[in-house]
PDB file of C-alpha atoms in Angstrom:
ATOM      1  CA  UNK A  28       7.239   3.521  20.787  1.00  0.00           C
ATOM      2  CA  UNK A  29       7.072   6.471  23.134  1.00  0.00           C
ATOM      3  CA  UNK A  30      10.629   7.342  24.123  1.00  0.00           C
ATOM      4  CA  UNK A  31       9.324   9.958  26.652  1.00  0.00           C
ATOM      5  CA  UNK A  32       7.783   7.029  28.558  1.00  0.00           C
ATOM      6  CA  UNK A  33      10.476   4.425  27.806  1.00  0.00           C
ATOM      7  CA  UNK A  34      13.855   6.172  27.363  1.00  0.00           C
ATOM      8  CA  UNK A  35      15.603   2.822  26.813  1.00  0.00           C
ATOM      9  CA  UNK A  36      13.723   2.552  23.497  1.00  0.00           C
ATOM     10  CA  UNK A  37      15.647   5.441  21.863  1.00  0.00           C
ATOM     11  CA  UNK A  38      19.324   5.795  21.027  1.00  0.00           C
ATOM     12  CA  UNK A  39      18.955   9.419  19.857  1.00  0.00           C
ATOM     13  CA  UNK A  40      21.053  12.233  21.172  1.00  0.00           C
ATOM     14  CA  UNK A  41      19.573  15.436  22.573  1.00  0.00           C
ATOM     15  CA  UNK A  42      19.727  17.197  19.242  1.00  0.00           C
ATOM     16  CA  UNK A  43      17.738  14.473  17.462  1.00  0.00           C
ATOM     17  CA  UNK A  44      20.569  12.630  15.776  1.00  0.00           C
ATOM     18  CA  UNK A  45      19.450   8.973  15.801  1.00  0.00           C
ATOM     19  CA  UNK A  46      22.629   7.549  17.454  1.00  0.00           C
ATOM     20  CA  UNK A  47      24.928   8.504  20.287  1.00  0.00           C
ATOM     21  CA  UNK A  48      28.584   7.626  19.921  1.00  0.00           C
ATOM     22  CA  UNK A  49      29.871   4.992  22.343  1.00  0.00           C
ATOM     23  CA  UNK A  50      33.468   6.073  21.859  1.00  0.00           C
ATOM     24  CA  UNK A  51      34.933   9.331  20.563  1.00  0.00           C
ATOM     25  CA  UNK A  52      33.757  10.149  17.022  1.00  0.00           C
ATOM     26  CA  UNK A  53      36.070  12.861  15.675  1.00  0.00           C
ATOM     27  CA  UNK A  54      34.440  14.826  12.933  1.00  0.00           C
ATOM     28  CA  UNK A  55      31.175  12.909  13.168  1.00  0.00           C
ATOM     29  CA  UNK A  56      27.868  14.698  12.703  1.00  0.00           C
ATOM     30  CA  UNK A  57      25.967  14.690  15.967  1.00  0.00           C
ATOM     31  CA  UNK A  58      22.832  16.654  15.173  1.00  0.00           C
ATOM     32  CA  UNK A  59      20.120  16.610  12.542  1.00  0.00           C
ATOM     33  CA  UNK A  60      20.938  18.824   9.580  1.00  0.00           C
ATOM     34  CA  UNK A  61      17.743  20.838  10.084  1.00  0.00           C
ATOM     35  CA  UNK A  62      16.167  22.240  13.265  1.00  0.00           C
ATOM     36  CA  UNK A  63      14.281  20.048  15.683  1.00  0.00           C
ATOM     37  CA  UNK A  64      11.726  21.670  17.987  1.00  0.00           C
ATOM     38  CA  UNK A  65       9.862  19.842  20.791  1.00  0.00           C
ATOM     39  CA  UNK A  66       6.380  21.043  21.897  1.00  0.00           C
ATOM     40  CA  UNK A  67       5.955  19.980  25.488  1.00  0.00           C
ATOM     41  CA  UNK A  68       2.246  20.487  26.181  1.00  0.00           C
ATOM     42  CA  UNK A  69      -0.357  19.567  28.785  1.00  0.00           C
ATOM     43  CA  UNK A  70      -3.782  20.484  27.520  1.00  0.00           C
ATOM     44  CA  UNK A  71      -7.229  19.443  26.440  1.00  0.00           C
ATOM     45  CA  UNK A  72      -7.857  19.723  22.682  1.00  0.00           C
ATOM     46  CA  UNK A  73      -7.422  21.796  19.570  1.00  0.00           C
ATOM     47  CA  UNK A  74     -11.068  21.313  18.549  1.00  0.00           C
ATOM     48  CA  UNK A  75     -14.631  22.441  19.011  1.00  0.00           C
ATOM     49  CA  UNK A  76     -15.628  26.133  19.315  1.00  0.00           C
ATOM     50  CA  UNK A  77     -12.661  27.168  21.426  1.00  0.00           C
ATOM     51  CA  UNK A  78      -9.121  25.724  21.646  1.00  0.00           C
ATOM     52  CA  UNK A  79      -7.120  24.476  24.643  1.00  0.00           C
ATOM     53  CA  UNK A  80      -3.656  24.123  23.111  1.00  0.00           C
ATOM     54  CA  UNK A  81      -0.160  25.490  22.684  1.00  0.00           C
ATOM     55  CA  UNK A  82       0.393  27.794  19.713  1.00  0.00           C
ATOM     56  CA  UNK A  83       3.863  29.031  18.723  1.00  0.00           C
ATOM     57  CA  UNK A  84       3.941  31.487  15.850  1.00  0.00           C
ATOM     58  CA  UNK A  85       6.166  33.567  13.660  1.00  0.00           C
ATOM     59  CA  UNK A  86       5.896  37.368  13.461  1.00  0.00           C
ATOM     60  CA  UNK A  87       2.268  38.282  12.501  1.00  0.00           C
ATOM     61  CA  UNK A  88       1.582  39.360   8.882  1.00  0.00           C
ATOM     62  CA  UNK A  89      -0.393  38.588   5.793  1.00  0.00           C
ATOM     63  CA  UNK A  90       2.330  37.827   3.202  1.00  0.00           C
ATOM     64  CA  UNK A  91       2.259  34.586   1.332  1.00  0.00           C
ATOM     65  CA  UNK A  92       4.080  31.856   3.289  1.00  0.00           C
ATOM     66  CA  UNK A  93       4.561  28.126   3.250  1.00  0.00           C
ATOM     67  CA  UNK A  94       5.581  25.997   6.228  1.00  0.00           C
ATOM     68  CA  UNK A  95       6.751  22.376   5.969  1.00  0.00           C
ATOM     69  CA  UNK A  96       7.815  19.857   8.641  1.00  0.00           C
ATOM     70  CA  UNK A  97       8.142  16.208   9.474  1.00  0.00           C
ATOM     71  CA  UNK A  98       6.064  15.607  12.562  1.00  0.00           C
ATOM     72  CA  UNK A  99       7.078  12.868  15.004  1.00  0.00           C
ATOM     73  CA  UNK A 100       4.459  11.672  17.475  1.00  0.00           C
ATOM     74  CA  UNK A 101       4.530   8.805  20.050  1.00  0.00           C
ATOM     75  CA  UNK A 102       2.756   5.648  18.944  1.00  0.00           C
ATOM     76  CA  UNK A 103       2.198   4.088  22.359  1.00  0.00           C
ATOM     77  CA  UNK A 104       1.433   5.260  25.943  1.00  0.00           C
ATOM     78  CA  UNK A 105      -0.255   8.324  24.492  1.00  0.00           C
ATOM     79  CA  UNK A 106      -3.738   9.659  23.926  1.00  0.00           C
ATOM     80  CA  UNK A 107      -4.342   8.955  20.234  1.00  0.00           C
ATOM     81  CA  UNK A 108      -6.076  12.303  19.624  1.00  0.00           C
ATOM     82  CA  UNK A 109      -3.210  14.379  20.917  1.00  0.00           C
ATOM     83  CA  UNK A 110      -2.126  16.423  17.910  1.00  0.00           C
ATOM     84  CA  UNK A 111       0.877  18.226  16.397  1.00  0.00           C
ATOM     85  CA  UNK A 112      -0.019  20.750  13.657  1.00  0.00           C
ATOM     86  CA  UNK A 113       1.113  23.529  11.375  1.00  0.00           C
ATOM     87  CA  UNK A 114      -1.509  26.162  11.860  1.00  0.00           C
ATOM     88  CA  UNK A 115      -2.669  29.569  10.545  1.00  0.00           C
ATOM     89  CA  UNK A 116      -4.963  31.606  12.849  1.00  0.00           C
ATOM     90  CA  UNK A 117      -6.835  34.882  12.763  1.00  0.00           C
ATOM     91  CA  UNK A 118      -5.144  35.928  15.989  1.00  0.00           C
ATOM     92  CA  UNK A 119      -4.550  34.228  19.307  1.00  0.00           C
ATOM     93  CA  UNK A 120      -8.047  34.251  20.845  1.00  0.00           C
ATOM     94  CA  UNK A 121      -8.861  30.591  21.676  1.00  0.00           C
ATOM     95  CA  UNK A 122     -12.046  30.847  19.594  1.00  0.00           C
ATOM     96  CA  UNK A 123     -10.335  32.470  16.549  1.00  0.00           C
ATOM     97  CA  UNK A 124     -10.832  31.094  13.014  1.00  0.00           C
ATOM     98  CA  UNK A 125      -7.983  28.833  11.932  1.00  0.00           C
ATOM     99  CA  UNK A 126      -6.831  26.193   9.483  1.00  0.00           C
ATOM    100  CA  UNK A 127      -4.331  23.537  10.674  1.00  0.00           C
ATOM    101  CA  UNK A 128      -2.798  20.468   9.061  1.00  0.00           C
ATOM    102  CA  UNK A 129      -2.304  17.962  11.874  1.00  0.00           C
ATOM    103  CA  UNK A 130      -0.786  14.585  12.672  1.00  0.00           C
ATOM    104  CA  UNK A 131      -2.657  12.889  15.559  1.00  0.00           C
ATOM    105  CA  UNK A 132      -0.490  10.963  18.021  1.00  0.00           C
ATOM    106  CA  UNK A 133      -1.573   7.396  17.189  1.00  0.00           C
ATOM    107  CA  UNK A 134      -3.822   5.247  14.973  1.00  0.00           C
ATOM    108  CA  UNK A 135      -5.318   8.217  13.108  1.00  0.00           C
ATOM    109  CA  UNK A 136      -4.909   9.791   9.643  1.00  0.00           C
ATOM    110  CA  UNK A 137      -3.385  13.150   8.722  1.00  0.00           C
ATOM    111  CA  UNK A 138      -6.108  15.783   8.776  1.00  0.00           C
ATOM    112  CA  UNK A 139      -6.908  19.412   8.105  1.00  0.00           C
ATOM    113  CA  UNK A 140      -8.947  21.052  10.834  1.00  0.00           C
ATOM    114  CA  UNK A 141     -10.581  24.422  10.435  1.00  0.00           C
ATOM    115  CA  UNK A 142     -12.846  26.880  12.234  1.00  0.00           C
ATOM    116  CA  UNK A 143     -14.534  28.962   9.569  1.00  0.00           C
ATOM    117  CA  UNK A 144     -15.629  31.859  11.822  1.00  0.00           C
ATOM    118  CA  UNK A 145     -15.113  33.141  15.379  1.00  0.00           C
ATOM    119  CA  UNK A 146     -16.539  30.723  17.930  1.00  0.00           C
ATOM    120  CA  UNK A 147     -17.890  28.171  15.452  1.00  0.00           C
ATOM    121  CA  UNK A 148     -17.310  24.451  15.818  1.00  0.00           C
ATOM    122  CA  UNK A 149     -14.296  22.945  14.074  1.00  0.00           C
ATOM    123  CA  UNK A 150     -14.507  20.709  11.042  1.00  0.00           C
ATOM    124  CA  UNK A 151     -12.021  18.066   9.929  1.00  0.00           C
ATOM    125  CA  UNK A 152     -11.051  16.545   6.580  1.00  0.00           C
ATOM    126  CA  UNK A 153      -8.851  13.416   6.725  1.00  0.00           C
ATOM    127  CA  UNK A 154      -6.344  12.064   4.202  1.00  0.00           C
ATOM    128  CA  UNK A 155      -5.960   8.338   3.734  1.00  0.00           C
ATOM    129  CA  UNK A 156      -2.468   6.824   3.333  1.00  0.00           C
ATOM    130  CA  UNK A 157      -1.000   5.522   0.020  1.00  0.00           C
ATOM    131  CA  UNK A 158      -1.722   1.882  -0.708  1.00  0.00           C
ATOM    132  CA  UNK A 159       0.207  -0.461   1.516  1.00  0.00           C
ATOM    133  CA  UNK A 160       0.762   1.982   4.386  1.00  0.00           C
ATOM    134  CA  UNK A 161      -1.022   2.238   7.687  1.00  0.00           C
ATOM    135  CA  UNK A 162      -3.285   5.236   8.458  1.00  0.00           C
ATOM    136  CA  UNK A 163      -0.712   6.742  10.797  1.00  0.00           C
ATOM    137  CA  UNK A 164       2.333   6.404   8.566  1.00  0.00           C
ATOM    138  CA  UNK A 165       2.222   9.713   6.592  1.00  0.00           C
ATOM    139  CA  UNK A 166       4.109  12.237   8.737  1.00  0.00           C
ATOM    140  CA  UNK A 167       5.071  15.169   6.402  1.00  0.00           C
ATOM    141  CA  UNK A 168       2.842  18.202   6.451  1.00  0.00           C
ATOM    142  CA  UNK A 169       2.722  21.475   4.523  1.00  0.00           C
ATOM    143  CA  UNK A 170       0.715  24.593   5.275  1.00  0.00           C
ATOM    144  CA  UNK A 171       0.272  27.385   2.693  1.00  0.00           C
ATOM    145  CA  UNK A 172      -1.204  30.846   3.277  1.00  0.00           C
ATOM    146  CA  UNK A 173      -1.846  33.035   0.313  1.00  0.00           C
ATOM    147  CA  UNK A 174      -0.882  36.703   0.047  1.00  0.00           C
ATOM    148  CA  UNK A 175      -3.485  38.764   1.930  1.00  0.00           C
ATOM    149  CA  UNK A 176      -3.942  36.017   4.499  1.00  0.00           C
ATOM    150  CA  UNK A 177      -7.531  35.062   3.555  1.00  0.00           C
ATOM    151  CA  UNK A 178      -6.915  31.649   2.007  1.00  0.00           C
ATOM    152  CA  UNK A 179      -4.988  28.658   3.327  1.00  0.00           C
ATOM    153  CA  UNK A 180      -4.493  24.987   2.510  1.00  0.00           C
ATOM    154  CA  UNK A 181      -3.047  21.904   4.067  1.00  0.00           C
ATOM    155  CA  UNK A 182      -1.088  19.110   2.340  1.00  0.00           C
ATOM    156  CA  UNK A 183       0.191  15.716   3.477  1.00  0.00           C
ATOM    157  CA  UNK A 184       2.894  13.326   2.321  1.00  0.00           C
ATOM    158  CA  UNK A 185       4.312   9.938   3.223  1.00  0.00           C
ATOM    159  CA  UNK A 186       7.817  10.732   1.933  1.00  0.00           C
ATOM    160  CA  UNK A 187       8.172  14.514   1.791  1.00  0.00           C
ATOM    161  CA  UNK A 188       8.365  14.410  -2.032  1.00  0.00           C
ATOM    162  CA  UNK A 189       4.907  13.503  -3.336  1.00  0.00           C
ATOM    163  CA  UNK A 190       2.262  15.773  -1.820  1.00  0.00           C
ATOM    164  CA  UNK A 191      -1.559  15.510  -1.762  1.00  0.00           C
ATOM    165  CA  UNK A 192      -3.894  18.383  -0.967  1.00  0.00           C
ATOM    166  CA  UNK A 193      -6.127  17.561   2.004  1.00  0.00           C
ATOM    167  CA  UNK A 194      -8.259  20.717   2.106  1.00  0.00           C
ATOM    168  CA  UNK A 195      -8.292  24.443   1.556  1.00  0.00           C
ATOM    169  CA  UNK A 196     -10.509  27.267   2.741  1.00  0.00           C
ATOM    170  CA  UNK A 197     -10.890  31.033   2.314  1.00  0.00           C
ATOM    171  CA  UNK A 198     -11.858  33.087   5.362  1.00  0.00           C
ATOM    172  CA  UNK A 199     -13.576  36.445   5.895  1.00  0.00           C
ATOM    173  CA  UNK A 200     -10.728  37.701   8.124  1.00  0.00           C
ATOM    174  CA  UNK A 201      -7.005  37.297   7.451  1.00  0.00           C
ATOM    175  CA  UNK A 202      -5.062  34.502   9.144  1.00  0.00           C
ATOM    176  CA  UNK A 203      -2.381  36.752  10.589  1.00  0.00           C
ATOM    177  CA  UNK A 204      -0.516  34.239  12.755  1.00  0.00           C
ATOM    178  CA  UNK A 205       1.283  31.199  11.324  1.00  0.00           C
ATOM    179  CA  UNK A 206       3.238  28.592  13.245  1.00  0.00           C
ATOM    180  CA  UNK A 207       2.917  25.281  15.106  1.00  0.00           C
ATOM    181  CA  UNK A 208       0.165  24.046  17.374  1.00  0.00           C
ATOM    182  CA  UNK A 209       0.125  21.163  19.828  1.00  0.00           C
ATOM    183  CA  UNK A 210      -2.515  19.644  22.137  1.00  0.00           C
ATOM    184  CA  UNK A 211      -2.522  16.713  24.575  1.00  0.00           C
ATOM    185  CA  UNK A 212      -6.205  15.751  24.558  1.00  0.00           C
ATOM    186  CA  UNK A 213      -6.326  15.479  28.338  1.00  0.00           C
ATOM    187  CA  UNK A 214      -2.714  15.111  29.459  1.00  0.00           C
ATOM    188  CA  UNK A 215       0.989  15.866  28.889  1.00  0.00           C
ATOM    189  CA  UNK A 216       2.785  14.847  25.729  1.00  0.00           C
ATOM    190  CA  UNK A 217       5.960  15.584  23.758  1.00  0.00           C
ATOM    191  CA  UNK A 218       5.464  16.283  20.033  1.00  0.00           C
ATOM    192  CA  UNK A 219       8.386  16.908  17.617  1.00  0.00           C
ATOM    193  CA  UNK A 220       8.668  19.168  14.597  1.00  0.00           C
ATOM    194  CA  UNK A 221      11.655  18.127  12.469  1.00  0.00           C
ATOM    195  CA  UNK A 222      13.178  20.224   9.652  1.00  0.00           C
ATOM    196  CA  UNK A 223      10.546  22.964  10.176  1.00  0.00           C
ATOM    197  CA  UNK A 224      11.101  25.419   7.316  1.00  0.00           C
ATOM    198  CA  UNK A 225       9.321  28.550   6.053  1.00  0.00           C
ATOM    199  CA  UNK A 226       9.296  29.763   2.428  1.00  0.00           C
ATOM    200  CA  UNK A 227      10.339  32.555   2.334  1.00  0.00           C
ATOM    201  CA  UNK A 228      12.492  32.575   5.430  1.00  0.00           C
ATOM    202  CA  UNK A 229      14.365  29.305   5.703  1.00  0.00           C
ATOM    203  CA  UNK A 230      14.736  26.980   8.686  1.00  0.00           C
ATOM    204  CA  UNK A 231      12.569  27.804  11.704  1.00  0.00           C
ATOM    205  CA  UNK A 232      14.115  27.210  15.171  1.00  0.00           C
ATOM    206  CA  UNK A 233      12.358  27.048  18.518  1.00  0.00           C
ATOM    207  CA  UNK A 234      13.551  30.480  19.535  1.00  0.00           C
ATOM    208  CA  UNK A 235      12.045  31.978  16.346  1.00  0.00           C
ATOM    209  CA  UNK A 236       8.564  31.277  17.659  1.00  0.00           C
ATOM    210  CA  UNK A 237       6.428  33.175  20.107  1.00  0.00           C
ATOM    211  CA  UNK A 238       4.490  30.865  22.396  1.00  0.00           C
ATOM    212  CA  UNK A 239       0.830  31.499  23.292  1.00  0.00           C
ATOM    213  CA  UNK A 240      -1.073  29.184  25.602  1.00  0.00           C
ATOM    214  CA  UNK A 241      -4.680  28.969  24.475  1.00  0.00           C
ATOM    215  CA  UNK A 242      -7.357  28.225  27.059  1.00  0.00           C
ATOM    216  CA  UNK A 243      -5.925  26.408  30.093  1.00  0.00           C
ATOM    217  CA  UNK A 244      -3.032  24.807  28.291  1.00  0.00           C
ATOM    218  CA  UNK A 245       0.463  24.644  29.804  1.00  0.00           C
ATOM    219  CA  UNK A 246       3.682  24.090  27.930  1.00  0.00           C
ATOM    220  CA  UNK A 247       6.645  25.386  25.983  1.00  0.00           C
ATOM    221  CA  UNK A 248       8.596  24.863  22.795  1.00  0.00           C
ATOM    222  CA  UNK A 249      12.272  23.927  23.139  1.00  0.00           C
ATOM    223  CA  UNK A 250      15.156  23.136  20.806  1.00  0.00           C
ATOM    224  CA  UNK A 251      16.047  19.507  20.311  1.00  0.00           C
ATOM    225  CA  UNK A 252      14.166  16.524  21.696  1.00  0.00           C
ATOM    226  CA  UNK A 253      13.090  18.285  24.866  1.00  0.00           C
ATOM    227  CA  UNK A 254      14.668  15.889  27.406  1.00  0.00           C
TER     228      UNK A 254
END
């Protein structure tokens, strides 16, 4: 479903909790235990030799860091190649080198995308699902950047417990900026990052991220489901 297009199809509250109480619910939990951040983006694509996408990053650096999240994407009424990613970039120039582990919006597999050098075309390595699951089912992603910032890798999982390496790459310049990326592939879309967490650092909230709009992209990152 795509609750942004068909609000009747979702019972979730604004903070992501899957149900809204009909009557008073004293003491009831009304929000997800971890942070939920919505990327609201209208853009072309995170691809090719230059990106048109939203990028929201933590403070720049080159220390070792791992990011993990459950990515929720619409599975109808959406461009299938819209993408939500965890990404590490060598700066915020649209043509900068990067490595990102991405979940496309619909009917596609988890993938690692990377641009090996400034202004080069992007490459992609896809991960097939475990036996018995559809291509689009795996939704957990992990991004690792080594100390020094030169090497990064992307992992995928169907359950958040058993992880498979999709791809890794070492760059000539450090990947100084780590965070989330989102692209609409030709239109507006809402993409959700659930339980986004950094190691070291802990839970990552929407207001922990500095938003950069690459190319002609428009958008923002907000807490919760984003309306």
